[in-house]
Coordinates of C-alpha atoms and ligand atoms in Angstrom, one line a residue:
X1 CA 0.0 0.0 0.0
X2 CA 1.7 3.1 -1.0
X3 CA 2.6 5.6 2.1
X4 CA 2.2 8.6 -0.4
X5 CA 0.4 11.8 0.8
X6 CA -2.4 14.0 -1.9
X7 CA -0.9 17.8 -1.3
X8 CA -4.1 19.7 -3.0
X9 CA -4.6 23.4 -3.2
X10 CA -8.6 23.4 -3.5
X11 CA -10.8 26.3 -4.8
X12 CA -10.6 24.9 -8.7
X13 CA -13.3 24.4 -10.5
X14 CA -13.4 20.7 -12.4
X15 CA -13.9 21.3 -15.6
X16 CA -13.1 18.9 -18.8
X17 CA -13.4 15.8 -19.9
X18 CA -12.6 12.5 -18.2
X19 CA -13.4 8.4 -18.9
X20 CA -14.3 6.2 -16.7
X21 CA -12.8 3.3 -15.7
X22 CA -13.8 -0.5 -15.4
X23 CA -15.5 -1.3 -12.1
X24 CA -13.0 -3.0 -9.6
X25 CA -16.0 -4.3 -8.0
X26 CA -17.1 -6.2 -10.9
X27 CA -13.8 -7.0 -12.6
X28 CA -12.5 -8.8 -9.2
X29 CA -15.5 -11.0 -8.9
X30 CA -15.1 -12.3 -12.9
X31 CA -11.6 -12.5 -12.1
X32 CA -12.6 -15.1 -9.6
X33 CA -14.9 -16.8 -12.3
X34 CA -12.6 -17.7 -14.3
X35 CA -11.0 -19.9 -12.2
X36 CA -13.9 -22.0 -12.7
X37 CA -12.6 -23.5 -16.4
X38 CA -9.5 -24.9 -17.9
X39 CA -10.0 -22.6 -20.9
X40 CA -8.5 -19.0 -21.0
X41 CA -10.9 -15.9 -20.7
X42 CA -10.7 -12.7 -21.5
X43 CA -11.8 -10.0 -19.6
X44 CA -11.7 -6.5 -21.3
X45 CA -11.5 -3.1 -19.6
X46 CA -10.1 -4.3 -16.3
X47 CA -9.1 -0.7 -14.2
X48 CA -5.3 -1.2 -12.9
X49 CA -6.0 -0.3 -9.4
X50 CA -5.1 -1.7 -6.1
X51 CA -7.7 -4.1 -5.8
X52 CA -7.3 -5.6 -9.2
X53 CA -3.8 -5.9 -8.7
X54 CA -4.3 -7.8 -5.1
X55 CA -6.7 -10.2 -6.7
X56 CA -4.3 -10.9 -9.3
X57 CA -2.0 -11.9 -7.1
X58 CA -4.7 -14.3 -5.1
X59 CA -5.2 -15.7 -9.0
X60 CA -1.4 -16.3 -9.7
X61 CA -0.7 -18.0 -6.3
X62 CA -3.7 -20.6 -7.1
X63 CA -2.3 -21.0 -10.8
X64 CA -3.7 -18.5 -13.1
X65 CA -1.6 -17.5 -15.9
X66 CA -1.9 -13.7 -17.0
X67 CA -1.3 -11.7 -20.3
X68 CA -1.8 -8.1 -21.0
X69 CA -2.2 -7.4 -17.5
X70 CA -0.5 -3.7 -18.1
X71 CA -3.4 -2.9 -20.1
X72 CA -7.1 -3.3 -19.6
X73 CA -7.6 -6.3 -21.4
X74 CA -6.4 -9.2 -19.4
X75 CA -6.1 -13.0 -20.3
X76 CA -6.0 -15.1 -17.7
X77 CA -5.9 -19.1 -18.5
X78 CA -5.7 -21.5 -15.1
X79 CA -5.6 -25.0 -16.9
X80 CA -4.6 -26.3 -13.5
X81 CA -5.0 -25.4 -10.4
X82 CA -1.5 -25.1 -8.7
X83 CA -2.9 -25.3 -5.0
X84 CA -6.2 -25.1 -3.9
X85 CA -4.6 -23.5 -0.4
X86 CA -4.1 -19.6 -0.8
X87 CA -1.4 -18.8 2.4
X88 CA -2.6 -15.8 3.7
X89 CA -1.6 -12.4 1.3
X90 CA 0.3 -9.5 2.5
X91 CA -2.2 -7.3 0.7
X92 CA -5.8 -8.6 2.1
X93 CA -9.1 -7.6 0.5
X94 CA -12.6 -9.3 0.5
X95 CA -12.0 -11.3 -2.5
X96 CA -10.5 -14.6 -1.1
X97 CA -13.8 -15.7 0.2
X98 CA -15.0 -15.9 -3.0
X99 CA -12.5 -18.5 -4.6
X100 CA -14.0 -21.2 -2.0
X101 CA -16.6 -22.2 -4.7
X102 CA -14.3 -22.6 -8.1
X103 CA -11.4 -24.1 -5.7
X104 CA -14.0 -26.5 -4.4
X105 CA -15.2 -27.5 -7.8
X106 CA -11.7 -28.1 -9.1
X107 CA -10.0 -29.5 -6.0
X108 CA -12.6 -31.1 -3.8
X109 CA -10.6 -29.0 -1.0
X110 CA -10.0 -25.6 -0.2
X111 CA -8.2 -22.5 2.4
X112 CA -8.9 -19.1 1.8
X113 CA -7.0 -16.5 4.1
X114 CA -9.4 -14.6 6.0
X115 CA -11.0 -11.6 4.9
X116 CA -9.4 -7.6 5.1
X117 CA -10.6 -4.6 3.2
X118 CA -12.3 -1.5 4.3
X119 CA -13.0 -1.0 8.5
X120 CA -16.6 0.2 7.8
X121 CA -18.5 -2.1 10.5
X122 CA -18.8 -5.4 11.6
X123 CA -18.5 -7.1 8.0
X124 CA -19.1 -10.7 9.0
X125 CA -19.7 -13.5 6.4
X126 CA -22.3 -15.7 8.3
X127 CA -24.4 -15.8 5.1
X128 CA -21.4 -17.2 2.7
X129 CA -20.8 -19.5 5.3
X130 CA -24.1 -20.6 6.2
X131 CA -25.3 -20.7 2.1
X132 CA -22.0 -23.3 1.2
X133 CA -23.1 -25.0 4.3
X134 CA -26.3 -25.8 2.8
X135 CA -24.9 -26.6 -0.3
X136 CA -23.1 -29.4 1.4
X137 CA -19.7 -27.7 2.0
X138 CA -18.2 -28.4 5.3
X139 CA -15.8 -25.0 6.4
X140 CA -13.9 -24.9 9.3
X141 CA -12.5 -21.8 10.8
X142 CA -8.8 -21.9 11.4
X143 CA -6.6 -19.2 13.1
X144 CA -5.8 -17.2 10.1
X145 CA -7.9 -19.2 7.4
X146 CA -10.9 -20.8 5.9
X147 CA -10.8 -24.4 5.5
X148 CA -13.7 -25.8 3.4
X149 CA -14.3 -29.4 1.6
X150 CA -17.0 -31.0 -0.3
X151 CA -17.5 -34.5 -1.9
X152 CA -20.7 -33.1 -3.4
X153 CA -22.2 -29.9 -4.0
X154 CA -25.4 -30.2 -4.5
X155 CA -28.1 -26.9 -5.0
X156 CA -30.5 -25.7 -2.0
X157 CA -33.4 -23.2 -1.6
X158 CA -31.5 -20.1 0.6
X159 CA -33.2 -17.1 1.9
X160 CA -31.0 -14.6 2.9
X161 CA -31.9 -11.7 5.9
X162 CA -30.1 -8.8 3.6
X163 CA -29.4 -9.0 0.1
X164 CA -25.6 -9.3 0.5
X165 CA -23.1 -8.5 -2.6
X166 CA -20.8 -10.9 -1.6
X167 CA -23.1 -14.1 -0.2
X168 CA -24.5 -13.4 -3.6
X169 CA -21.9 -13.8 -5.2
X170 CA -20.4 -16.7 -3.7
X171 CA -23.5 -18.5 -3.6
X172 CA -23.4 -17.5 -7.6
X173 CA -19.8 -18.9 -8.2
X174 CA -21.0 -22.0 -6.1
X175 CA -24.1 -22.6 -7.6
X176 CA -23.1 -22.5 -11.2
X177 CA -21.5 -25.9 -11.4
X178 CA -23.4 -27.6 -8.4
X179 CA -26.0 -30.6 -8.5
X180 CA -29.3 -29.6 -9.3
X181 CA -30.8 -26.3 -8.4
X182 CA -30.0 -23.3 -6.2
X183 CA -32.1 -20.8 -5.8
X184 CA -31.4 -17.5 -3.7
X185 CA -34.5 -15.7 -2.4
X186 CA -33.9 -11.9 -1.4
X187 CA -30.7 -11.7 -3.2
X188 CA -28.0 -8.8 -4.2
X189 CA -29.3 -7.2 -7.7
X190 CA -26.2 -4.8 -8.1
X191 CA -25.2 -4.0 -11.7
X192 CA -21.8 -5.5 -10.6
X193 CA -23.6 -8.8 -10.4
X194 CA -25.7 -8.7 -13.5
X195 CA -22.2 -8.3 -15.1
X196 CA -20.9 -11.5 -13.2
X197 CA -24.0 -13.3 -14.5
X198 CA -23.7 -12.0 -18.1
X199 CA -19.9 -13.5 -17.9
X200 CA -21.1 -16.7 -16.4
X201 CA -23.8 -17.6 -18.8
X202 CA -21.6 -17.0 -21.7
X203 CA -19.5 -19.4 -19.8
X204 CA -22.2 -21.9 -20.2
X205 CA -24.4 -21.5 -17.1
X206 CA -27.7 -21.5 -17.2
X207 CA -29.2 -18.7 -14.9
X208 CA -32.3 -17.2 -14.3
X209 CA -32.2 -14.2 -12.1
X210 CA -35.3 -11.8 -11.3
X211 CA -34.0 -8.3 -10.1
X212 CA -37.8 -7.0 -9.3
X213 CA -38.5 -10.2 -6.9
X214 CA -34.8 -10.2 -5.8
X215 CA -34.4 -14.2 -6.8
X216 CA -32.2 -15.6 -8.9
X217 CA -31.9 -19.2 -9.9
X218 CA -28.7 -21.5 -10.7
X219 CA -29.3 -24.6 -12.6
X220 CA -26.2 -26.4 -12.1
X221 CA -24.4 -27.3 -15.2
X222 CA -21.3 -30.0 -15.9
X223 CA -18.5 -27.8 -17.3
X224 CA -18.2 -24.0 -17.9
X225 CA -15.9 -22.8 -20.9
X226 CA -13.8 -20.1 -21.8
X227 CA -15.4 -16.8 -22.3
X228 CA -14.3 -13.0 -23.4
X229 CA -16.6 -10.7 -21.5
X230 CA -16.3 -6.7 -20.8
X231 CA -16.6 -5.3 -16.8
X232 CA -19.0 -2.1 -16.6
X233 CA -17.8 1.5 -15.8
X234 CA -17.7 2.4 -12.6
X235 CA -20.4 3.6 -11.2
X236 CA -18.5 4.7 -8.1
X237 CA -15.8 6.3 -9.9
X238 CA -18.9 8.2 -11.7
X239 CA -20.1 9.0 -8.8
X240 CA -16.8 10.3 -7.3
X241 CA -15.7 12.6 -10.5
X242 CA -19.6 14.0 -10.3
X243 CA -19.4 15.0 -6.7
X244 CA -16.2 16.1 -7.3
X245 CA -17.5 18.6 -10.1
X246 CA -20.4 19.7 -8.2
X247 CA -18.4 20.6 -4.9
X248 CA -16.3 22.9 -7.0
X249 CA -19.2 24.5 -9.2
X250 CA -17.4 22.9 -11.9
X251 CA -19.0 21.5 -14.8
X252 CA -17.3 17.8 -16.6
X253 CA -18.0 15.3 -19.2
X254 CA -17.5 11.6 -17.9
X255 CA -16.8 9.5 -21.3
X256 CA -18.2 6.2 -21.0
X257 CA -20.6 6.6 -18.0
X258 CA -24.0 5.2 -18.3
X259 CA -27.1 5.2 -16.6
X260 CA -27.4 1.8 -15.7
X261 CA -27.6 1.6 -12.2
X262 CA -27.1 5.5 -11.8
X263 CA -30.8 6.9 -11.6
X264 CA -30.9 7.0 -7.5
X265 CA -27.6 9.5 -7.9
X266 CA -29.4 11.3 -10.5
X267 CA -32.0 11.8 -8.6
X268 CA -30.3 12.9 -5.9
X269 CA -28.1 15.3 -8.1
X270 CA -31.4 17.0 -9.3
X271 CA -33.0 17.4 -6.0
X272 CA -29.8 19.1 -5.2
X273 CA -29.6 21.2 -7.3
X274 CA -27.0 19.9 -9.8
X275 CA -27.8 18.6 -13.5
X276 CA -26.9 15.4 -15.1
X277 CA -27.3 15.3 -19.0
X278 CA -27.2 11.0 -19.9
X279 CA -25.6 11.6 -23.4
X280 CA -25.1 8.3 -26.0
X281 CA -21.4 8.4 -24.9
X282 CA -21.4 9.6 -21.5
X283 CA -22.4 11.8 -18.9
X284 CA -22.1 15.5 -18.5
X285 CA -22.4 16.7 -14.3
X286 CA -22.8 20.3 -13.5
X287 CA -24.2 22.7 -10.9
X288 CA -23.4 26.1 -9.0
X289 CA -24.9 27.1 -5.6
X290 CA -27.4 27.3 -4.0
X291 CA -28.0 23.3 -3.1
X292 CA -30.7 22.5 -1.3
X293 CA -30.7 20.4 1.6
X294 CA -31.6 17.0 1.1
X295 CA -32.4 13.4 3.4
X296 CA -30.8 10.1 1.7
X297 CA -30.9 6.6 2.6
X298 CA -28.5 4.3 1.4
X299 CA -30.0 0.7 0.5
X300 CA -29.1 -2.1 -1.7
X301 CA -29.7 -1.3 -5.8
X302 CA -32.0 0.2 -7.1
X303 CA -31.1 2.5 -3.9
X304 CA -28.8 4.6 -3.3
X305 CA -25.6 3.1 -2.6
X306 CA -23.9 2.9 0.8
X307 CA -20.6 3.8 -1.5
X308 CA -22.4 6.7 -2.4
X309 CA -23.2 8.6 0.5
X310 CA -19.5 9.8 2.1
X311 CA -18.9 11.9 -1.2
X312 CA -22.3 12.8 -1.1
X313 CA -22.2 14.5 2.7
X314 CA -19.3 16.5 0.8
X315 CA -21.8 18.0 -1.2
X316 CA -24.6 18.3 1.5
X317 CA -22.2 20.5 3.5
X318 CA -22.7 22.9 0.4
X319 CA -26.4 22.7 0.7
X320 CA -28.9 25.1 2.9
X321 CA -30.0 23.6 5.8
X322 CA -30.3 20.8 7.1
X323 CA -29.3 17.4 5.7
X324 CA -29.8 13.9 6.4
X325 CA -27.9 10.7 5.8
X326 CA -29.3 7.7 6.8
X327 CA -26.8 4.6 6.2
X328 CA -28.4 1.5 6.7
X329 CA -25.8 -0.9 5.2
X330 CA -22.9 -0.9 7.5
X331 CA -23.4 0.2 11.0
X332 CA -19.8 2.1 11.3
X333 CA -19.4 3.9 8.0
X334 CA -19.4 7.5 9.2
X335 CA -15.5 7.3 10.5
X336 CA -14.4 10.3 8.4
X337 CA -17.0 12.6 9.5
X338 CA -14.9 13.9 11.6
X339 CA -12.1 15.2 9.7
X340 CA -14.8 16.9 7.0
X341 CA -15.9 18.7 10.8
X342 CA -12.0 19.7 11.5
X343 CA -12.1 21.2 7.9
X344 CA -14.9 23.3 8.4
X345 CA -18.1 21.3 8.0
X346 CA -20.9 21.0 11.0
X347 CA -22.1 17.3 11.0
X348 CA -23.2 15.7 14.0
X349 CA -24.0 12.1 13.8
X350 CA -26.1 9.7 16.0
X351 CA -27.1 6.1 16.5
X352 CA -31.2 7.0 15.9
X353 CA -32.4 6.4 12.8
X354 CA -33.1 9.5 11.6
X355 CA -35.0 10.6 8.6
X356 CA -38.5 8.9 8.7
X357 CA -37.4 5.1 8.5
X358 CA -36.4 2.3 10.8
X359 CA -33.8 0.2 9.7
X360 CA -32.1 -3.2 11.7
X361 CA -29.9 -0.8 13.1
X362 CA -32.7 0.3 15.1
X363 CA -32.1 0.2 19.0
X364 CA -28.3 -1.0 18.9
X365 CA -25.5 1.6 19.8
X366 CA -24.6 2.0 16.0
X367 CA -23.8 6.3 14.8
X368 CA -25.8 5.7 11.4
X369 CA -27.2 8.4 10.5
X370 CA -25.5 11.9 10.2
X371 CA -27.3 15.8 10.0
X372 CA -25.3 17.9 8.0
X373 CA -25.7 21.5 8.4
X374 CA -24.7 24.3 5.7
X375 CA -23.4 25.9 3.7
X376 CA -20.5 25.9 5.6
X377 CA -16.5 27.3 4.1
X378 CA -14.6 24.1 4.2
X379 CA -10.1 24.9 4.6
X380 CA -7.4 23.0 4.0
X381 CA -6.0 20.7 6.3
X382 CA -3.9 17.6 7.3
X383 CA -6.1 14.1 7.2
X384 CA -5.4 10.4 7.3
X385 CA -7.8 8.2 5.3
X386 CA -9.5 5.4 7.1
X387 CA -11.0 3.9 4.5
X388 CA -12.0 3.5 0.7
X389 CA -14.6 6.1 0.1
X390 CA -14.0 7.8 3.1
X391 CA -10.7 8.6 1.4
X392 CA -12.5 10.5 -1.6
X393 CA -14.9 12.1 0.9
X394 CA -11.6 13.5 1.7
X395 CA -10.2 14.3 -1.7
X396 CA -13.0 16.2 -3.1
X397 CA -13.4 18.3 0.6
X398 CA -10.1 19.1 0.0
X399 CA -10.5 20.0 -4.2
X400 CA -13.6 22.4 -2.2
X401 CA -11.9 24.0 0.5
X402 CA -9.5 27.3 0.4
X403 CA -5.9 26.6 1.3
X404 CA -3.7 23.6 0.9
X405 CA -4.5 20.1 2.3
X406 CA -2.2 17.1 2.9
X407 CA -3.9 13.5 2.7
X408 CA -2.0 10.7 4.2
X409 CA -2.5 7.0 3.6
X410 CA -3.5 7.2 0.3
X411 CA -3.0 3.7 -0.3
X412 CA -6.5 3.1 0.5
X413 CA -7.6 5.5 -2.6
X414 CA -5.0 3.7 -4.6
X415 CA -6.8 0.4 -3.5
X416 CA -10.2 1.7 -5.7
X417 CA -9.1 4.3 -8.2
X418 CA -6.4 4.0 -10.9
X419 CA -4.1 7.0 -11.4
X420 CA -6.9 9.3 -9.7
X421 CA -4.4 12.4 -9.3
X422 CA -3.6 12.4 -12.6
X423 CA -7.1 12.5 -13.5
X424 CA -8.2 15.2 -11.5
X425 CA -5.1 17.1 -12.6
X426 CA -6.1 16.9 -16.3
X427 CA -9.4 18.1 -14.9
X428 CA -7.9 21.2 -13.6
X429 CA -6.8 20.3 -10.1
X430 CA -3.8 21.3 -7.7
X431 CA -2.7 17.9 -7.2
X432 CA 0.5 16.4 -6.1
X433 CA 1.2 12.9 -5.4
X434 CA 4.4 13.3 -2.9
Ligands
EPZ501 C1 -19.6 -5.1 -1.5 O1 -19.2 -5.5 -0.2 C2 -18.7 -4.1 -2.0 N1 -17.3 -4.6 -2.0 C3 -18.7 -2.8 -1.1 O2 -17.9 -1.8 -1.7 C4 -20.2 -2.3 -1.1 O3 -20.2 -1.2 -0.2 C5 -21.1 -3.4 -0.6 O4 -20.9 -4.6 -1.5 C6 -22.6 -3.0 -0.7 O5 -22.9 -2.6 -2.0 C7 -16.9 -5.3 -3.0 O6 -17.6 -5.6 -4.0 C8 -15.5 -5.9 -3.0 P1 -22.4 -7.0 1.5 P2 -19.7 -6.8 0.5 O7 -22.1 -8.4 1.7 O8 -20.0 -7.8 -0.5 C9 -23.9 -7.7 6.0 C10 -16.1 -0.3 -1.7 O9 -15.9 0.8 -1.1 N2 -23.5 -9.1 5.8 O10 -23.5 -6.6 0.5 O11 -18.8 -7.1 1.6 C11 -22.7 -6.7 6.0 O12 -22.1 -6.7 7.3 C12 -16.7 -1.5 -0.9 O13 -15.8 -0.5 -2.9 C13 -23.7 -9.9 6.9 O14 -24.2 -9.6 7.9 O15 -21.0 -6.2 1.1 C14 -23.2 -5.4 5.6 O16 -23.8 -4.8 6.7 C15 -16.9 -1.2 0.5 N3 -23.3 -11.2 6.7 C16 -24.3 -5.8 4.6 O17 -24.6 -7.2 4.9 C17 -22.7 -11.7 5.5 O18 -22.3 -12.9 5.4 C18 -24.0 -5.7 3.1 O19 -22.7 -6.3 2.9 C19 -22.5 -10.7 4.5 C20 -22.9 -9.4 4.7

């Protein structure tokens, strides 16, 4: 992780053109699928950051062959599977978990390190565990590992208690080449994962998956093949150069953007304030002051996105009035509040749930929701990132406020965005990388 520091001088407007990237969220799950052939596949616009680069490392150390993994279009082959135990990584993220399914398939056998990425909560993977369970996997927890074997895995009916990303997704990667049926009731219907299912049917699986009712169905197949399949644009990134505009009163043109999976942020844009024009070949974001003050909930898609809101509070501490911010995904995801408060901003943030809804975070000691009071002059100042999107919630206060800030730990922007500093520099930002 690199121990680099941002210095940014803020007070530019963004303006300009930029493209966006391939999702890392989606591009490390298909990484993952493809250890589930012999045959090579080919995945096309693959974003160089961090996290692709860790999970290309999980993929060599089980066997996987790359090419063309400086560019975006990788080719990764794993006729064989060099060892079905993955020691535990220097460079942890949530990804190993997700190997137990094609490791199991191939091997009979598997141990995946345990999991690291960002500290936003109690991220515990009872539903993974408890789905392969079902699906006749027996895992043991070991002191640093996951141990798991199976002499059959066969489908089962699983209903899940949140519609988890990742139980999805390794229920998904389980499912595909199991015995019979699996069917998950009130799963994940991200856009990340429709792009994992588009990859895995033109692998030769046969699913049937229902966004509106939140089921999808796995019919288990013999084999999967080879496959070349493209990763979406990030909607994060999208979401991150947008907010980044509209803090600054700048106005930019994000080549490649789409609105798939986009229209709770453009809503939320509009009732800001801000304007998004969907063009065939992008997406234009502008706006100037005065925002209006606004109450979001995060939710799973179609809602707005629990990745969303920590550049979004950015924004709302432009707005008049105020705000509310209502996260009911992770209970702890409000850590870098309190830099955006040494910089200027007045949020206060509790454990009620405030906003009109309950959530299941209801009654425990969690701070999940946040009020957000402005406009308020944000200034330059010296912050450590916690986390992922924390880390841009940092990045764009900074491109807002007068004077020079200093960001430390920027490893953990590194982990989600390729080359962001160059980016925003092109976009007409004082940004060094020192
Ligand atoms: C994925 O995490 C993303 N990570 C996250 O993005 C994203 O915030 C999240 O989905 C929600 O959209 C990757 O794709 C690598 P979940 P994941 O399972 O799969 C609880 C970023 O910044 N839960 O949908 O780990 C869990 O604690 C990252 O790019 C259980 O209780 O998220 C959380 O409260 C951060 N038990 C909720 O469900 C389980 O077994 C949603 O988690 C699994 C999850």
């Amino acid at each position: 992780m690199s121990e680099g520091r941002f210095i940014i001088r803020g007070g530019r407007q963004l303006e300009g053109e930029t493209v966006v990237y391939g999702s890392k969220n989606a591009a490390t799950k298909m990484m993952v699928a493809s250890l589930l052939t012999r045959e090579p596949c080919v995945l096309e616009n693959i974003p160089l950051s961090g996290e692709t680069d860790i999970t290309r490392e999980l993929c060599e150390r089980i066997g996987s062959r790359m090419s063309g993994a400086e560019g975006s279009r990788w080719e990764i082959s794993t006729p064989e599977i060099a060892t079905s135990v993955v020691p535990e990584l220097s460079r942890k993220n949530r990804i190993p978990i997700l190997a137990l399914g094609p490791l199991l398939h191939r091997k009979g056998f598997a141990e995946v390190p345990v999991l690291g990425g960002c500290p936003i909560g109690h991220r515990p993977i009872n539903f993974h565990l408890e789905a392969l369970n079902r699906m006749g996997v027996r895992i043991e927890r070991r002191a640093h590992s996951y141990y798991a074997e199976a002499e059959e895995i066969h489908g089962a009916d699983l209903v899940f208690p949140f519609p988890s990303v990742g139980a999805t997704e390794s229920v998904l990667l389980t499912g595909v080449l199991a015995k019979g049926t699996t069917t998950i009731h009130n799963a994940a219907t991200e856009p990340e994962i429709m792009n994992l299912i588009g990859m895995l049917r033109a692998m030769g699986a046969d699913i049937r998956a229902d966004e509106v009712r939140r089921e999808i169905e796995i019919y288990g197949v013999e084999r999967l093949g080879g496959v070349s399949a493209r990763v979406m644009p990030d909607r994060n990134e999208v979401v991150s150069f947008a907010t980044a505009a509209l803090a600054t009163d700048g106005d930019i043109f994000i080549r490649d953007a789409s609105a798939n999976g986009m229209q709770a942020f453009f809503e939320a844009v509009c009732a800001l304030g801000g304007t998004c024009e969907v063009r065939e070949d992008g997406v234009r974001f502008f706006g100037r002051r005065p925002y209006r003050r606004m109450t979001i909930q995060t939710a799973p898609h179609p809602g707005f996105m629990t990745d969303w809101q920590q550049p979004f509070c950015v924004l709302l501490t432009q707005a008049e009035g105020a705000s509310i911010i209502h996260e009911t995904v992770y209970d702890d995801r409000f850590g870098y509040v309190k830099d955006l408060c040494h910089m200027g901003a007045n949020i206060t943030v509790t454990d009620e749930c405030l906003g009109g809804e309950r959530c299941r975070f209801d009654g425990a000691t969690y701070n999940h929701s946040a009020r957000i009071t402005g406009p308020t002059k944000l200034s330059g100042a010296a912050i450590t990132v916690p986390d992922l999107r924390a880390g841009m919630a940092h990045m764009i206060a900074a491109l807002a406020a007068e004077g020079e800030s200093v960001i430390s730990g920027i490893g953990h922007i590194d982990r989600g965005y390729a080359k962001l500093d160059e980016r925003l520099r092109a976009l007409g930002a004082d940004i060094m990388r020192k």
